[in-house]
């Protein structure tokens, strides 16, 4: 392997760690639209889809919890703003978590953040400069694609109907004057599933162009030009052997680094720490309703934050800040046996 290939491989590994959260996030958005997730049925962009089932040991469901029902909406603001209306929950806990294309949590609506009364929010795309309707609070969305993940407190099976009524009263409506329809997720040049590395970097190339990050991160992206990630046309359909090898090896290296960092975080938890309290502190650029712009909750070292974001996307996609929720986990039982079987 030449020194040039080695350099490209290291750069490709760095790009994989950087881009993995967005690629994973938008792949899940696409899957939600086509197939749904557990008890959350498929839904098009700009419509809520609601879970209706609490967790039951007899019915495996990754989306279900014992005490909350889930709601998810994929936002496509490329056609204009959306008006979100939430009902009065009468003091019931709920949260609507706003996640941008890069998996940054940038807003929260709900009991902790905004109270439980009826309210309206205007969700606006980048560059939007029109008037906010009377009575509505603006939430500026940093990327045209985003996700709202809702959790509704539910006291048990007898409470499901009451929660379902609140879910159905949570509405998203178009608030744009343009006739242009939302564009949807960007399409990418066909790359065979037999070439997962090339497919990954092709998805990253198109999505980086469609959903620019904050200025500091946009400047950082320029370092990936030698990989073709800034090219207007795909370089991955017929890449040269040196580039192809660097991308394949770089993806493997980047994935190994994420796995290692995830295992270190798990070990910290086993040793009595609570890494989940700060597992989602990587947003340092965009703070809207309900977020805390406090140094305690911001990982200011950007290299560290990018790795943290990748680990979180890998282990807990769409997880919330520690000031909104606490993630209690148990990887072993009282005898030291792991959930996967065997002794830890």
PDB file of C-alpha atoms in Angstrom, residues 131-273:
ATOM      1  CA  UNK A 131     -43.911  36.587   9.156  1.00  0.00           C
ATOM      2  CA  UNK A 132     -44.794  34.185  11.963  1.00  0.00           C
ATOM      3  CA  UNK A 133     -48.576  33.815  12.381  1.00  0.00           C
ATOM      4  CA  UNK A 134     -50.073  35.386  15.522  1.00  0.00           C
ATOM      5  CA  UNK A 135     -49.916  33.105  18.531  1.00  0.00           C
ATOM      6  CA  UNK A 136     -47.270  30.786  17.076  1.00  0.00           C
ATOM      7  CA  UNK A 137     -43.682  30.354  18.243  1.00  0.00           C
ATOM      8  CA  UNK A 138     -41.049  29.981  15.556  1.00  0.00           C
ATOM      9  CA  UNK A 139     -38.680  27.014  15.554  1.00  0.00           C
ATOM     10  CA  UNK A 140     -35.914  27.477  12.989  1.00  0.00           C
ATOM     11  CA  UNK A 141     -34.949  24.082  11.552  1.00  0.00           C
ATOM     12  CA  UNK A 142     -31.282  24.014  10.474  1.00  0.00           C
ATOM     13  CA  UNK A 143     -31.688  21.442   7.659  1.00  0.00           C
ATOM     14  CA  UNK A 144     -34.532  20.862   5.198  1.00  0.00           C
ATOM     15  CA  UNK A 145     -34.816  17.272   6.444  1.00  0.00           C
ATOM     16  CA  UNK A 146     -35.453  16.655  10.131  1.00  0.00           C
ATOM     17  CA  UNK A 147     -37.284  14.290  12.463  1.00  0.00           C
ATOM     18  CA  UNK A 148     -39.719  14.868  15.312  1.00  0.00           C
ATOM     19  CA  UNK A 149     -39.701  12.023  17.828  1.00  0.00           C
ATOM     20  CA  UNK A 150     -42.529  12.184  20.365  1.00  0.00           C
ATOM     21  CA  UNK A 151     -42.935  10.280  23.616  1.00  0.00           C
ATOM     22  CA  UNK A 152     -46.207  10.326  25.557  1.00  0.00           C
ATOM     23  CA  UNK A 153     -46.489   9.124  29.144  1.00  0.00           C
ATOM     24  CA  UNK A 154     -48.902   6.230  29.408  1.00  0.00           C
ATOM     25  CA  UNK A 155     -49.975   4.643  32.709  1.00  0.00           C
ATOM     26  CA  UNK A 156     -50.814   1.261  31.225  1.00  0.00           C
ATOM     27  CA  UNK A 157     -53.170  -0.493  28.793  1.00  0.00           C
ATOM     28  CA  UNK A 158     -56.220   1.286  30.192  1.00  0.00           C
ATOM     29  CA  UNK A 159     -54.570   4.654  29.453  1.00  0.00           C
ATOM     30  CA  UNK A 160     -53.717   3.961  25.815  1.00  0.00           C
ATOM     31  CA  UNK A 161     -56.982   5.371  24.428  1.00  0.00           C
ATOM     32  CA  UNK A 162     -56.446   8.717  26.187  1.00  0.00           C
ATOM     33  CA  UNK A 163     -52.899   8.969  24.814  1.00  0.00           C
ATOM     34  CA  UNK A 164     -54.044   8.010  21.332  1.00  0.00           C
ATOM     35  CA  UNK A 165     -56.523  10.901  21.417  1.00  0.00           C
ATOM     36  CA  UNK A 166     -53.701  13.329  22.247  1.00  0.00           C
ATOM     37  CA  UNK A 167     -51.556  11.868  19.462  1.00  0.00           C
ATOM     38  CA  UNK A 168     -54.340  12.369  16.931  1.00  0.00           C
ATOM     39  CA  UNK A 169     -54.738  16.001  18.032  1.00  0.00           C
ATOM     40  CA  UNK A 170     -51.043  16.687  17.344  1.00  0.00           C
ATOM     41  CA  UNK A 171     -51.060  18.146  13.836  1.00  0.00           C
ATOM     42  CA  UNK A 172     -48.620  19.169  11.111  1.00  0.00           C
ATOM     43  CA  UNK A 173     -49.968  21.393   8.335  1.00  0.00           C
ATOM     44  CA  UNK A 174     -48.272  23.081   5.355  1.00  0.00           C
ATOM     45  CA  UNK A 175     -47.646  26.776   5.831  1.00  0.00           C
ATOM     46  CA  UNK A 176     -46.149  27.817   2.540  1.00  0.00           C
ATOM     47  CA  UNK A 177     -47.271  29.957  -0.349  1.00  0.00           C
ATOM     48  CA  UNK A 178     -44.983  28.450  -2.997  1.00  0.00           C
ATOM     49  CA  UNK A 179     -46.462  25.885  -5.365  1.00  0.00           C
ATOM     50  CA  UNK A 180     -43.301  23.784  -5.312  1.00  0.00           C
ATOM     51  CA  UNK A 181     -43.745  20.377  -3.731  1.00  0.00           C
ATOM     52  CA  UNK A 182     -41.172  19.174  -1.193  1.00  0.00           C
ATOM     53  CA  UNK A 183     -38.210  17.539  -2.944  1.00  0.00           C
ATOM     54  CA  UNK A 184     -37.846  14.511  -0.689  1.00  0.00           C
ATOM     55  CA  UNK A 185     -34.555  12.863   0.193  1.00  0.00           C
ATOM     56  CA  UNK A 186     -31.845  13.335  -2.445  1.00  0.00           C
ATOM     57  CA  UNK A 187     -31.350  10.539  -4.908  1.00  0.00           C
ATOM     58  CA  UNK A 188     -27.903   9.123  -5.500  1.00  0.00           C
ATOM     59  CA  UNK A 189     -26.203   7.419  -8.382  1.00  0.00           C
ATOM     60  CA  UNK A 190     -26.808   3.684  -8.355  1.00  0.00           C
ATOM     61  CA  UNK A 191     -24.133   1.748  -6.523  1.00  0.00           C
ATOM     62  CA  UNK A 192     -24.562  -1.989  -6.000  1.00  0.00           C
ATOM     63  CA  UNK A 193     -25.198  -3.286  -2.476  1.00  0.00           C
ATOM     64  CA  UNK A 194     -22.212  -5.519  -3.179  1.00  0.00           C
ATOM     65  CA  UNK A 195     -20.049  -2.408  -2.726  1.00  0.00           C
ATOM     66  CA  UNK A 196     -21.201  -1.131   0.690  1.00  0.00           C
ATOM     67  CA  UNK A 197     -18.267   1.250   1.083  1.00  0.00           C
ATOM     68  CA  UNK A 198     -18.828   2.933  -2.267  1.00  0.00           C
ATOM     69  CA  UNK A 199     -22.582   3.088  -1.580  1.00  0.00           C
ATOM     70  CA  UNK A 200     -21.993   4.687   1.811  1.00  0.00           C
ATOM     71  CA  UNK A 201     -19.727   7.440   0.464  1.00  0.00           C
ATOM     72  CA  UNK A 202     -22.107   8.075  -2.437  1.00  0.00           C
ATOM     73  CA  UNK A 203     -24.999   8.576  -0.018  1.00  0.00           C
ATOM     74  CA  UNK A 204     -22.804  10.838   2.074  1.00  0.00           C
ATOM     75  CA  UNK A 205     -21.784  12.893  -0.973  1.00  0.00           C
ATOM     76  CA  UNK A 206     -25.382  13.608  -2.027  1.00  0.00           C
ATOM     77  CA  UNK A 207     -26.652  14.242   1.486  1.00  0.00           C
ATOM     78  CA  UNK A 208     -23.794  16.573   2.416  1.00  0.00           C
ATOM     79  CA  UNK A 209     -24.736  18.698  -0.588  1.00  0.00           C
ATOM     80  CA  UNK A 210     -28.460  18.631   0.187  1.00  0.00           C
ATOM     81  CA  UNK A 211     -28.223  19.335   3.920  1.00  0.00           C
ATOM     82  CA  UNK A 212     -25.342  21.707   4.707  1.00  0.00           C
ATOM     83  CA  UNK A 213     -24.309  21.770   8.376  1.00  0.00           C
ATOM     84  CA  UNK A 214     -23.395  24.767  10.514  1.00  0.00           C
ATOM     85  CA  UNK A 215     -20.641  27.007   9.066  1.00  0.00           C
ATOM     86  CA  UNK A 216     -17.896  25.577  11.292  1.00  0.00           C
ATOM     87  CA  UNK A 217     -18.729  22.066  10.121  1.00  0.00           C
ATOM     88  CA  UNK A 218     -19.077  23.161   6.488  1.00  0.00           C
ATOM     89  CA  UNK A 219     -15.505  24.458   6.648  1.00  0.00           C
ATOM     90  CA  UNK A 220     -14.379  21.143   8.126  1.00  0.00           C
ATOM     91  CA  UNK A 221     -15.993  19.262   5.221  1.00  0.00           C
ATOM     92  CA  UNK A 222     -13.541  20.792   2.762  1.00  0.00           C
ATOM     93  CA  UNK A 223     -10.847  18.377   3.948  1.00  0.00           C
ATOM     94  CA  UNK A 224     -12.756  15.517   2.299  1.00  0.00           C
ATOM     95  CA  UNK A 225     -12.345  16.870  -1.240  1.00  0.00           C
ATOM     96  CA  UNK A 226      -9.617  14.289  -2.104  1.00  0.00           C
ATOM     97  CA  UNK A 227     -12.182  11.541  -1.495  1.00  0.00           C
ATOM     98  CA  UNK A 228     -14.615  12.988  -4.028  1.00  0.00           C
ATOM     99  CA  UNK A 229     -17.197  13.888  -1.391  1.00  0.00           C
ATOM    100  CA  UNK A 230     -17.459  17.463  -2.691  1.00  0.00           C
ATOM    101  CA  UNK A 231     -17.755  16.441  -6.353  1.00  0.00           C
ATOM    102  CA  UNK A 232     -20.898  17.439  -8.247  1.00  0.00           C
ATOM    103  CA  UNK A 233     -20.914  14.089 -10.080  1.00  0.00           C
ATOM    104  CA  UNK A 234     -20.336  10.732  -8.455  1.00  0.00           C
ATOM    105  CA  UNK A 235     -16.745   9.458  -8.544  1.00  0.00           C
ATOM    106  CA  UNK A 236     -17.822   6.134  -7.043  1.00  0.00           C
ATOM    107  CA  UNK A 237     -19.361   4.360 -10.016  1.00  0.00           C
ATOM    108  CA  UNK A 238     -15.946   3.649 -11.530  1.00  0.00           C
ATOM    109  CA  UNK A 239     -13.359   4.714  -8.931  1.00  0.00           C
ATOM    110  CA  UNK A 240      -9.670   4.178  -9.487  1.00  0.00           C
ATOM    111  CA  UNK A 241      -8.190   1.226  -7.596  1.00  0.00           C
ATOM    112  CA  UNK A 242      -6.340   3.439  -5.126  1.00  0.00           C
ATOM    113  CA  UNK A 243      -9.471   5.385  -4.172  1.00  0.00           C
ATOM    114  CA  UNK A 244     -11.633   2.239  -4.058  1.00  0.00           C
ATOM    115  CA  UNK A 245      -9.180   0.490  -1.737  1.00  0.00           C
ATOM    116  CA  UNK A 246      -8.887   3.545   0.512  1.00  0.00           C
ATOM    117  CA  UNK A 247     -12.669   3.842   0.818  1.00  0.00           C
ATOM    118  CA  UNK A 248     -13.158   0.160   1.630  1.00  0.00           C
ATOM    119  CA  UNK A 249     -10.358   0.105   4.189  1.00  0.00           C
ATOM    120  CA  UNK A 250     -11.342   3.507   5.568  1.00  0.00           C
ATOM    121  CA  UNK A 251     -14.919   2.420   6.171  1.00  0.00           C
ATOM    122  CA  UNK A 252     -13.702  -0.650   8.064  1.00  0.00           C
ATOM    123  CA  UNK A 253     -11.283   1.461  10.104  1.00  0.00           C
ATOM    124  CA  UNK A 254     -13.896   4.093  10.903  1.00  0.00           C
ATOM    125  CA  UNK A 255     -16.443   1.483  11.890  1.00  0.00           C
ATOM    126  CA  UNK A 256     -13.916  -0.204  14.179  1.00  0.00           C
ATOM    127  CA  UNK A 257     -13.229   3.133  15.909  1.00  0.00           C
ATOM    128  CA  UNK A 258     -16.936   3.690  16.505  1.00  0.00           C
ATOM    129  CA  UNK A 259     -17.345   0.158  17.874  1.00  0.00           C
ATOM    130  CA  UNK A 260     -14.350   0.631  20.169  1.00  0.00           C
ATOM    131  CA  UNK A 261     -15.624   3.956  21.467  1.00  0.00           C
ATOM    132  CA  UNK A 262     -19.059   2.422  22.056  1.00  0.00           C
ATOM    133  CA  UNK A 263     -17.519  -0.433  24.048  1.00  0.00           C
ATOM    134  CA  UNK A 264     -15.551   2.041  26.171  1.00  0.00           C
ATOM    135  CA  UNK A 265     -18.765   3.925  26.926  1.00  0.00           C
ATOM    136  CA  UNK A 266     -20.444   0.657  27.909  1.00  0.00           C
ATOM    137  CA  UNK A 267     -17.501  -0.203  30.167  1.00  0.00           C
ATOM    138  CA  UNK A 268     -17.837   3.173  31.891  1.00  0.00           C
ATOM    139  CA  UNK A 269     -21.457   2.308  32.644  1.00  0.00           C
ATOM    140  CA  UNK A 270     -20.480  -1.086  34.051  1.00  0.00           C
ATOM    141  CA  UNK A 271     -17.951   0.621  36.305  1.00  0.00           C
ATOM    142  CA  UNK A 272     -20.635   2.726  37.904  1.00  0.00           C
ATOM    143  CA  UNK A 273     -20.666   5.760  35.614  1.00  0.00           C
TER     144      UNK A 273
END
